[in-house]
C-alpha positions in Angstrom: 7.2 3.8 13.7 3.6 2.9 14.6 2.5 -0.4 13.2 -0.9 -0.2 11.4 -3.4 -2.8 10.3 -5.7 -1.8 7.5 -9.0 -3.7 7.8 -11.2 -3.8 4.6 -14.6 -5.5 5.0 -18.0 -4.5 3.8 -19.7 -6.4 6.7 -19.9 -3.6 9.3 -20.3 -5.9 12.2 -17.3 -8.0 11.2 -15.3 -4.8 10.6 -16.0 -3.4 14.0 -15.3 -6.7 15.9 -12.0 -7.1 14.0 -10.9 -3.6 14.8 -11.8 -4.1 18.4 -9.8 -7.3 18.5 -6.7 -5.7 17.0 -6.9 -2.6 19.3 -7.3 -4.9 22.3 -3.7 -6.0 21.8 -2.4 -2.5 21.2 -2.4 -2.4 17.4 -3.6 0.6 15.5 -6.5 -0.6 13.2 -7.9 1.6 10.3 -11.3 0.3 9.1 -12.7 0.6 5.5 -15.9 -0.8 4.1 -14.7 -0.9 0.5 -11.6 -1.3 -1.5 -11.6 2.0 -3.3 -11.7 4.0 0.0 -8.8 1.9 1.3 -6.7 2.4 -1.8 -7.2 6.2 -1.7 -6.1 6.3 2.0 -3.4 3.7 2.0 0.1 4.9 2.8 2.8 2.5 1.4 5.5 4.1 3.6 3.8 2.9 6.8 4.9 -0.3 8.6 1.6 -2.0 8.0 -0.3 -5.0 6.8 -3.8 -5.4 5.2 -6.7 -7.6 6.4 -8.7 -7.9 3.2 -12.1 -9.5 2.6 -12.4 -11.4 -0.7 -16.0 -10.8 -1.6 -17.2 -7.2 -1.5 -19.6 -5.2 -3.7 -17.9 -3.3 -6.5 -14.2 -4.0 -6.0 -13.4 -7.4 -4.6 -10.4 -8.3 -2.5 -8.5 -9.9 -5.4 -9.0 -6.7 -7.5 -7.7 -4.6 -4.6 -4.7 -6.8 -4.5 -4.0 -6.3 -8.2 -4.5 -2.6 -7.9 -2.0 -2.5 -4.9 0.6 -4.2 -7.1 -0.1 -1.8 -10.0 0.4 1.2 -7.6 3.6 -0.2 -6.1 2.0 -0.7 -2.7 4.1 -3.5 -1.2 2.2 -4.4 2.0 1.6 -7.9 3.2 -2.0 -9.1 2.6 -4.0 -11.5 4.8 -7.2 -12.5 3.1 -10.3 -13.2 5.2 -13.2 -14.9 3.6 -16.3 -17.0 4.3 -16.0 -18.4 0.8 -12.5 -19.9 0.6 -12.8 -22.1 -2.5 -9.6 -23.5 -3.9 -9.3 -21.4 -7.1 -9.6 -18.1 -5.1 -7.0 -19.3 -2.5 -4.6 -20.3 -5.2 -5.0 -17.1 -7.1 -4.5 -15.0 -4.0 -1.3 -16.8 -3.0 0.1 -16.7 -6.6 -0.3 -13.0 -6.5 1.6 -12.7 -3.2 -0.9 -13.0 -0.4 0.7 -13.9 3.0 -2.2 -15.8 4.5 -5.8 -16.8 3.9 -8.1 -17.2 6.9 -11.7 -18.5 6.8 -14.6 -16.8 8.5 -15.7 -17.2 11.2 -12.0 -16.9 12.2 -10.2 -18.0 15.3 -9.1 -14.8 17.1 -5.7 -16.1 18.1 -5.0 -17.4 14.7 -5.8 -14.0 13.1 -3.7 -12.2 15.7 -0.8 -14.5 15.1 -1.0 -14.1 11.4 -1.1 -10.3 11.7 1.9 -10.2 14.1 3.9 -12.4 11.8 3.0 -10.2 8.8 4.0 -7.0 10.7 7.3 -8.6 11.9 8.1 -9.7 8.3 7.4 -6.1 7.1 9.6 -4.6 9.8 12.4 -7.0 8.9 12.0 -6.2 5.2 12.1 -2.5 5.8 15.3 -2.9 7.9 16.9 -5.0 5.2 16.1 -2.4 2.6 18.2 -0.1 4.8 15.8 2.8 4.9 17.8 5.4 6.9 16.1 7.8 9.2 16.9 10.8 6.9 15.2 9.2 3.9 12.2 8.1 6.0 11.9 11.7 7.3 11.8 13.1 3.7 9.2 10.5 2.7 7.1 11.3 5.8 7.2 15.0 4.9 5.3 14.4 1.6 1.6 15.2 1.5 -0.9 12.5 0.3 -1.2 14.2 -3.1 2.6 14.5 -3.4 2.9 10.8 -2.7 0.3 10.2 -5.4 2.6 11.9 -7.9 5.8 10.3 -6.5 4.9 6.7 -7.2 4.0 6.9 -10.9 6.8 9.4 -11.4 9.5 7.0 -10.2 7.8 4.1 -12.1 8.6 6.0 -15.3 5.2 7.5 -16.2 5.3 10.9 -18.0 3.7 14.0 -16.5 0.8 13.8 -19.0 0.1 10.1 -18.1 0.2 11.0 -14.4 -2.2 13.9 -15.0 -4.6 11.5 -16.7 -4.3 8.9 -13.8 -5.0 11.6 -11.2 -7.5 13.5 -13.3 -5.7 16.8 -12.9 -3.9 19.2 -15.3 -0.4 18.6 -16.5 0.4 22.0 -14.9 -0.7 20.7 -11.6 1.5 17.6 -11.9 4.4 19.9 -12.8 3.8 21.8 -9.6 3.6 18.7 -7.4 6.6 17.1 -9.2 8.8 20.1 -8.3 7.5 20.0 -4.7 8.4 16.3 -4.5 11.9 16.8 -5.9 12.4 19.6 -3.4 11.1 17.7 -0.3 13.1 14.6 -1.3 16.2 16.8 -2.0 16.6 15.1 -5.4 18.4 17.1 -8.1 17.4 14.8 -10.9 14.7 12.1 -11.5 17.2 9.2 -11.4 18.2 10.4 -7.8 14.5 10.2 -6.9 14.1 6.7 -8.4 17.1 5.5 -6.4 15.6 6.8 -3.2 12.3 5.1 -4.0 14.1 1.8 -4.6 16.1 2.2 -1.4 12.9 2.8 0.6 11.3 -0.3 -0.9 8.5 1.7 -2.6 9.2 0.2 -6.0 11.0 -2.8 -7.4 13.8 -2.1 -10.0 12.4 -4.8 -12.3 9.0 -3.2 -12.4 10.2 0.2 -13.6 9.4 1.4 -17.1 12.5 2.4 -19.2 11.3 5.8 -20.4 11.0 8.9 -18.4 14.2 8.5 -16.3 16.2 10.9 -18.3 13.9 13.8 -17.5 
């Protein structure tokens, strides 16, 4: 599987130089100038890590980190910031950040941190035992189907998912049936088990209701 580095920074010059640096060592880098765009495009099934700027207009890096956790996106985060004051650093690490690098950064330090994060993610995926067949099924999902999959296995009702995605309940019903078919799951608990096996969700974070559907 191709390893990907998501780079999220509102400074266009810094964004371009970071992408160039990563691509110069053979990594695939996907640039985003704001957190919202990154969250909409982020694929949690990829073997990836996130280089995330702390201070950005609108949605800052720490808010993006919180939203990733809420969506069940378990990718290692490396924060990059020109304003690394202690409270921010502490908050980032408490929420699970892998590293915190100050701007202007040392290129080798950044690359080492990224490589370690990707290696850790690869090992984590292996330990989860995601077999090739399950991965193939996950990869067959469209982005919209994946949008439905995550809240579905987290225990949200079709109506709640419809409100989150701002679509009709009928549309969610349609996508839900497609997800079940592509994942070859007869019942919702089967789908939940697959999501846990793939490392998309943690068992302790699941809501109790909805699993009998």
